[in-house]
PDB file of C-alpha atoms in Angstrom:
ATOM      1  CA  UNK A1223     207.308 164.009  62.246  1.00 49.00           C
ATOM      2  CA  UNK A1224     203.927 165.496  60.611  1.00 54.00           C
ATOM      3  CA  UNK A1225     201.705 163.565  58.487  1.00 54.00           C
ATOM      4  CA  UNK A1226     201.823 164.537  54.754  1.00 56.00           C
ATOM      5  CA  UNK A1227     198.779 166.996  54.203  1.00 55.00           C
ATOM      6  CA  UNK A1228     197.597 164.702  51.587  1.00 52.00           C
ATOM      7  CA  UNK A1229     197.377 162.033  53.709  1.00 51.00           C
ATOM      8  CA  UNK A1230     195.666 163.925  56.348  1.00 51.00           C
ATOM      9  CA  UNK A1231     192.966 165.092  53.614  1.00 51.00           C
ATOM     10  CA  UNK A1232     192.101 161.367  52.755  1.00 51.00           C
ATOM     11  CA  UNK A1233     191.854 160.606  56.717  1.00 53.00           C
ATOM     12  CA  UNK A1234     189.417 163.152  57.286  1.00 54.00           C
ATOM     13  CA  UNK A1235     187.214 162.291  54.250  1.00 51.00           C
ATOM     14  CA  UNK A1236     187.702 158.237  54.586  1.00 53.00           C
ATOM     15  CA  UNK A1237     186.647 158.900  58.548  1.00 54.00           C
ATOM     16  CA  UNK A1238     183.509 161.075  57.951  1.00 54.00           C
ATOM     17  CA  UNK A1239     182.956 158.707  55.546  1.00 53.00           C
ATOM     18  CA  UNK A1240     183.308 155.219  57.901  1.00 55.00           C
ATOM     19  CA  UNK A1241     180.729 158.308  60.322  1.00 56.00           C
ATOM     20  CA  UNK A1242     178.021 158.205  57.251  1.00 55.00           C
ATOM     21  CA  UNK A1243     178.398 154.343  56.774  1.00 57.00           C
ATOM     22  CA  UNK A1244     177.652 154.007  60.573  1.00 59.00           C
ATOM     23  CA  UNK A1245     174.870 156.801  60.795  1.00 59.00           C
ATOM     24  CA  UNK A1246     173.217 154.900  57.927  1.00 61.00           C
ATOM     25  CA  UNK A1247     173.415 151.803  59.010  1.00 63.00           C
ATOM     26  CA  UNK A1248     171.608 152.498  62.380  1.00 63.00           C
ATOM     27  CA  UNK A1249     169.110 153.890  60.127  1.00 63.00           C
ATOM     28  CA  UNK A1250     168.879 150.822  58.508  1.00 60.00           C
ATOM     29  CA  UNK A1251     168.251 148.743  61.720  1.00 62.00           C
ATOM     30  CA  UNK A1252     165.405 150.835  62.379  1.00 63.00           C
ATOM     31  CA  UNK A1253     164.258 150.668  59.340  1.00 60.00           C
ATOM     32  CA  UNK A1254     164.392 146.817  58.678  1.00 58.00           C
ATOM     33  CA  UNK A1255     162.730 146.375  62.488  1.00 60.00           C
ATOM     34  CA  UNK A1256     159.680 148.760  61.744  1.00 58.00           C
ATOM     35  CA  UNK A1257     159.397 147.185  58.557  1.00 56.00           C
ATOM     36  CA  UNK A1258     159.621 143.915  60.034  1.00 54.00           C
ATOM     37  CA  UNK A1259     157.217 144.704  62.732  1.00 49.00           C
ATOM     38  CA  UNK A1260     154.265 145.783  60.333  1.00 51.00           C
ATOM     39  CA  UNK A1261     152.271 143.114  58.869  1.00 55.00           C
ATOM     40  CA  UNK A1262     151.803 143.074  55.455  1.00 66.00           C
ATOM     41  CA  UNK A1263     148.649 141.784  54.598  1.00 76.00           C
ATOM     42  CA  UNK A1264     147.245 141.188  50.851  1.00 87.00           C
ATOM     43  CA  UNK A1265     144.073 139.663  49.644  1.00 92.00           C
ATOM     44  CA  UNK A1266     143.829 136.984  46.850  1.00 93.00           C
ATOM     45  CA  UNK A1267     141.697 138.052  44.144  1.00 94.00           C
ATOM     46  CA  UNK A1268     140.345 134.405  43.690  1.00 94.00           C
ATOM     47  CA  UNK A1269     139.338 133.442  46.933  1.00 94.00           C
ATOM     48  CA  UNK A1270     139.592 136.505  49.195  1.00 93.00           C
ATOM     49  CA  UNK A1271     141.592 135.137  51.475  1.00 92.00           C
ATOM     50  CA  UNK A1272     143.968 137.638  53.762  1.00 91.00           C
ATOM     51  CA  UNK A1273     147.489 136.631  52.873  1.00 88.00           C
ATOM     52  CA  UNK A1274     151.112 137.553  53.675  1.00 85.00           C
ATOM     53  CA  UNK A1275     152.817 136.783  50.340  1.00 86.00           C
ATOM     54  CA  UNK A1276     150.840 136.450  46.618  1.00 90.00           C
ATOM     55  CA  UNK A1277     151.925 135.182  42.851  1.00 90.00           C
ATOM     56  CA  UNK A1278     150.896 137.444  40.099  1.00 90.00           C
ATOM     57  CA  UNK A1279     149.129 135.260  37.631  1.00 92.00           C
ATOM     58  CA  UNK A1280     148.848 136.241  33.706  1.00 89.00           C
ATOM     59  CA  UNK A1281     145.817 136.172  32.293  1.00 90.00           C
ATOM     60  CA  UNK A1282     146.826 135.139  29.040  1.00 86.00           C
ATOM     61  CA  UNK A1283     150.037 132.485  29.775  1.00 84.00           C
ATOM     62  CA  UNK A1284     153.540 133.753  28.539  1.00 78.00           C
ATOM     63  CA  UNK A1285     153.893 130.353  26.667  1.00 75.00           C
ATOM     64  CA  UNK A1286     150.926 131.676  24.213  1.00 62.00           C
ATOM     65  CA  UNK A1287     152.192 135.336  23.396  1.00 63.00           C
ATOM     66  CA  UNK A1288     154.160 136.529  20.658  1.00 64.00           C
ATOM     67  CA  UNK A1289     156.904 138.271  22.344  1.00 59.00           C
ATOM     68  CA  UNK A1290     157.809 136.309  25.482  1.00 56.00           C
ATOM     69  CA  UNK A1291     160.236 138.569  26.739  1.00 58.00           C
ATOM     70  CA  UNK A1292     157.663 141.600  27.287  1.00 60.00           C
ATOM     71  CA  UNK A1293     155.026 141.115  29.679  1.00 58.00           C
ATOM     72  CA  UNK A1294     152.483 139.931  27.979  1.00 59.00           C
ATOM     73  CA  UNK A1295     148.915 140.666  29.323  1.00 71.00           C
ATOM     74  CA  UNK A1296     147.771 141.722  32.862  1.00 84.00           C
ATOM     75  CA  UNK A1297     148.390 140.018  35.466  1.00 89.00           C
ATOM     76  CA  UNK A1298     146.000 139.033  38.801  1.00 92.00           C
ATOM     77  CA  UNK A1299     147.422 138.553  42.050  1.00 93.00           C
ATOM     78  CA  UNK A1300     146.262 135.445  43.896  1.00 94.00           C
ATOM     79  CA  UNK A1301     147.442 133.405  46.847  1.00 92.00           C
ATOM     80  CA  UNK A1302     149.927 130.025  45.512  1.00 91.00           C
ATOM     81  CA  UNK A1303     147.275 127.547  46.390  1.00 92.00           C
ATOM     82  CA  UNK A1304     144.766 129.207  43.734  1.00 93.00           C
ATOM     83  CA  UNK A1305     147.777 129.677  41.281  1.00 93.00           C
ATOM     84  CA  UNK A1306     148.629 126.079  41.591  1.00 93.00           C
ATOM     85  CA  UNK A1307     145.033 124.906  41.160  1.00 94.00           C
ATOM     86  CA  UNK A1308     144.480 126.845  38.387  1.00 94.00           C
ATOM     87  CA  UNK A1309     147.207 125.209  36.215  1.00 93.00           C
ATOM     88  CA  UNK A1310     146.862 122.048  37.643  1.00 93.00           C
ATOM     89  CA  UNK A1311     143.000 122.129  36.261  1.00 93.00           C
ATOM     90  CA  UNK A1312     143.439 124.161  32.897  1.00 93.00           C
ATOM     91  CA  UNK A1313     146.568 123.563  29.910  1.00 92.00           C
ATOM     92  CA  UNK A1314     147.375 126.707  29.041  1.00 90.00           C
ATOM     93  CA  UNK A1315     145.513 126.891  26.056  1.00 90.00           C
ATOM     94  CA  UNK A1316     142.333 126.935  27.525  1.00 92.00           C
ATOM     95  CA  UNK A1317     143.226 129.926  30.272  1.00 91.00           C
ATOM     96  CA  UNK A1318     144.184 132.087  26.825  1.00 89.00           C
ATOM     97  CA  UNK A1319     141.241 131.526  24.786  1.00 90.00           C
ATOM     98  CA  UNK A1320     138.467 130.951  27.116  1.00 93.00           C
ATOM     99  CA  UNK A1321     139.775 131.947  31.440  1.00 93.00           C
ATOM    100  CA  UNK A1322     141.492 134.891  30.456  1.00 90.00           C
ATOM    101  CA  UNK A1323     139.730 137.267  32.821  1.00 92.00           C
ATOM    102  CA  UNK A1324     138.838 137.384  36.534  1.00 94.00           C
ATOM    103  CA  UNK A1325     135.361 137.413  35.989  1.00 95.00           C
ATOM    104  CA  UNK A1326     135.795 134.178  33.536  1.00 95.00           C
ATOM    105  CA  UNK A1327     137.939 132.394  36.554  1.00 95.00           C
ATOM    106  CA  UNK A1328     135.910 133.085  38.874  1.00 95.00           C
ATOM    107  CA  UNK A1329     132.781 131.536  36.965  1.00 96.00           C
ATOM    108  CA  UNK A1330     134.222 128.067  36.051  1.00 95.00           C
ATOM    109  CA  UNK A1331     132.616 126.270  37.815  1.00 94.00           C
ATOM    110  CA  UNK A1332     135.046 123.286  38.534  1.00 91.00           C
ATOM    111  CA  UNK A1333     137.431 126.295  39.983  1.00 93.00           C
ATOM    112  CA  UNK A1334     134.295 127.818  41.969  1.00 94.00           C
ATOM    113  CA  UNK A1335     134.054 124.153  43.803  1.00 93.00           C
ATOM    114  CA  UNK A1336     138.079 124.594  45.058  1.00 93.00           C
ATOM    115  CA  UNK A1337     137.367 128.610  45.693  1.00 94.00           C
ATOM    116  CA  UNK A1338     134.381 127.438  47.999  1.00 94.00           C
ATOM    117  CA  UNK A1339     136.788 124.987  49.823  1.00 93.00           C
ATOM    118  CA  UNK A1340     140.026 126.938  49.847  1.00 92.00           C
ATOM    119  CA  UNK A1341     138.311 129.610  51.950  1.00 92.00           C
ATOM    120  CA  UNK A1342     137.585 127.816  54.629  1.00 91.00           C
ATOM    121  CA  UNK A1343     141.043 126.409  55.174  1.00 89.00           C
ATOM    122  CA  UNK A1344     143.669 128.241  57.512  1.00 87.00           C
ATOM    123  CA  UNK A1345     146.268 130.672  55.351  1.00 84.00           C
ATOM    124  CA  UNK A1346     149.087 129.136  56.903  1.00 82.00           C
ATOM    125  CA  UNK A1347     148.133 125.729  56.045  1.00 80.00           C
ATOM    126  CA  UNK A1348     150.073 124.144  52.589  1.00 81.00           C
ATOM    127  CA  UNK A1349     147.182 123.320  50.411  1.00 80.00           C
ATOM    128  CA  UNK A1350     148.318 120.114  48.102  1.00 80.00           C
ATOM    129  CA  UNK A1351     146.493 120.603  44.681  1.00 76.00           C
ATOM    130  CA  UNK A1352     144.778 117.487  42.995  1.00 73.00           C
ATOM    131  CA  UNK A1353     143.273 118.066  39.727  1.00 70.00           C
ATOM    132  CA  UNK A1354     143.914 116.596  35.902  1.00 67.00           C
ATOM    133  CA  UNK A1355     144.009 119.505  33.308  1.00 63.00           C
ATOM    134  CA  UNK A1356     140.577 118.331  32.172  1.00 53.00           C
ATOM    135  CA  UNK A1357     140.794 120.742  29.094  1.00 52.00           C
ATOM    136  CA  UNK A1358     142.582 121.599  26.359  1.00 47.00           C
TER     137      UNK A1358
END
């Protein structure tokens, strides 16, 4: 008995097929253990601290922009204990109208007196945030 030829058609394009799925998922191995492997280091933009993972922080808050859905202003990256500290300090108001640059942030100095701390503290250490937003 012979296998149908249409039969044999889809066995030899289903099997190189599985072949590709196999070939690319060795690839993929490789790839996710060299990728793995490198470090991926970033720098805060607040406290120059050497970091592993950031938050992208807008400059002018989402909640105070016309069209929420598009991004709207530029964003910073910083490390999460910065990001927290930040908003736990300021209401939103204030970072639109008067923190909305880097150079602004940077400046205040109730923000300058956590920088000056932060840095010395290990990057793998969870920083708990204490601050009352003071303005509004």
């Amino acid at each position: 008995m012979t296998p149908n030829r249409g039969f044999f058609i889809v066995w030899r394009v289903r099997s190189a097929f599985i072949h590709l799925l196999k070939a690319d998922r060795a690839k993929l191995k490789v790839a996710i253990l060299l990728s793995s492997s490198i470090e991926k280091i970033m720098q805060c933009e607040l406290c120059d601290r050497q970091m592993e993972a950031l938050t992208a922080h807008h400059l002018i808050p989402k909640q105070n922009t016309k069209r929420k859905n598009e991004d709207p202003s530029p964003t910073i990256d910083i490390c999460s204990a910065c990001h927290r500290q930040i908003h736990s300090l300021f209401e939103n108001k204030h970072l639109a109208q008067e923190l909305n640059t880097l150079e602004k942030l940077k400046n205040d100095p109730e923000l300058q007196k956590f920088v000056s701390w932060i840095k010395k503290q290990k990057t793998d250490k969870r920083i708990q945030v204490r601050g009352k937003k003071a303005r509004s």
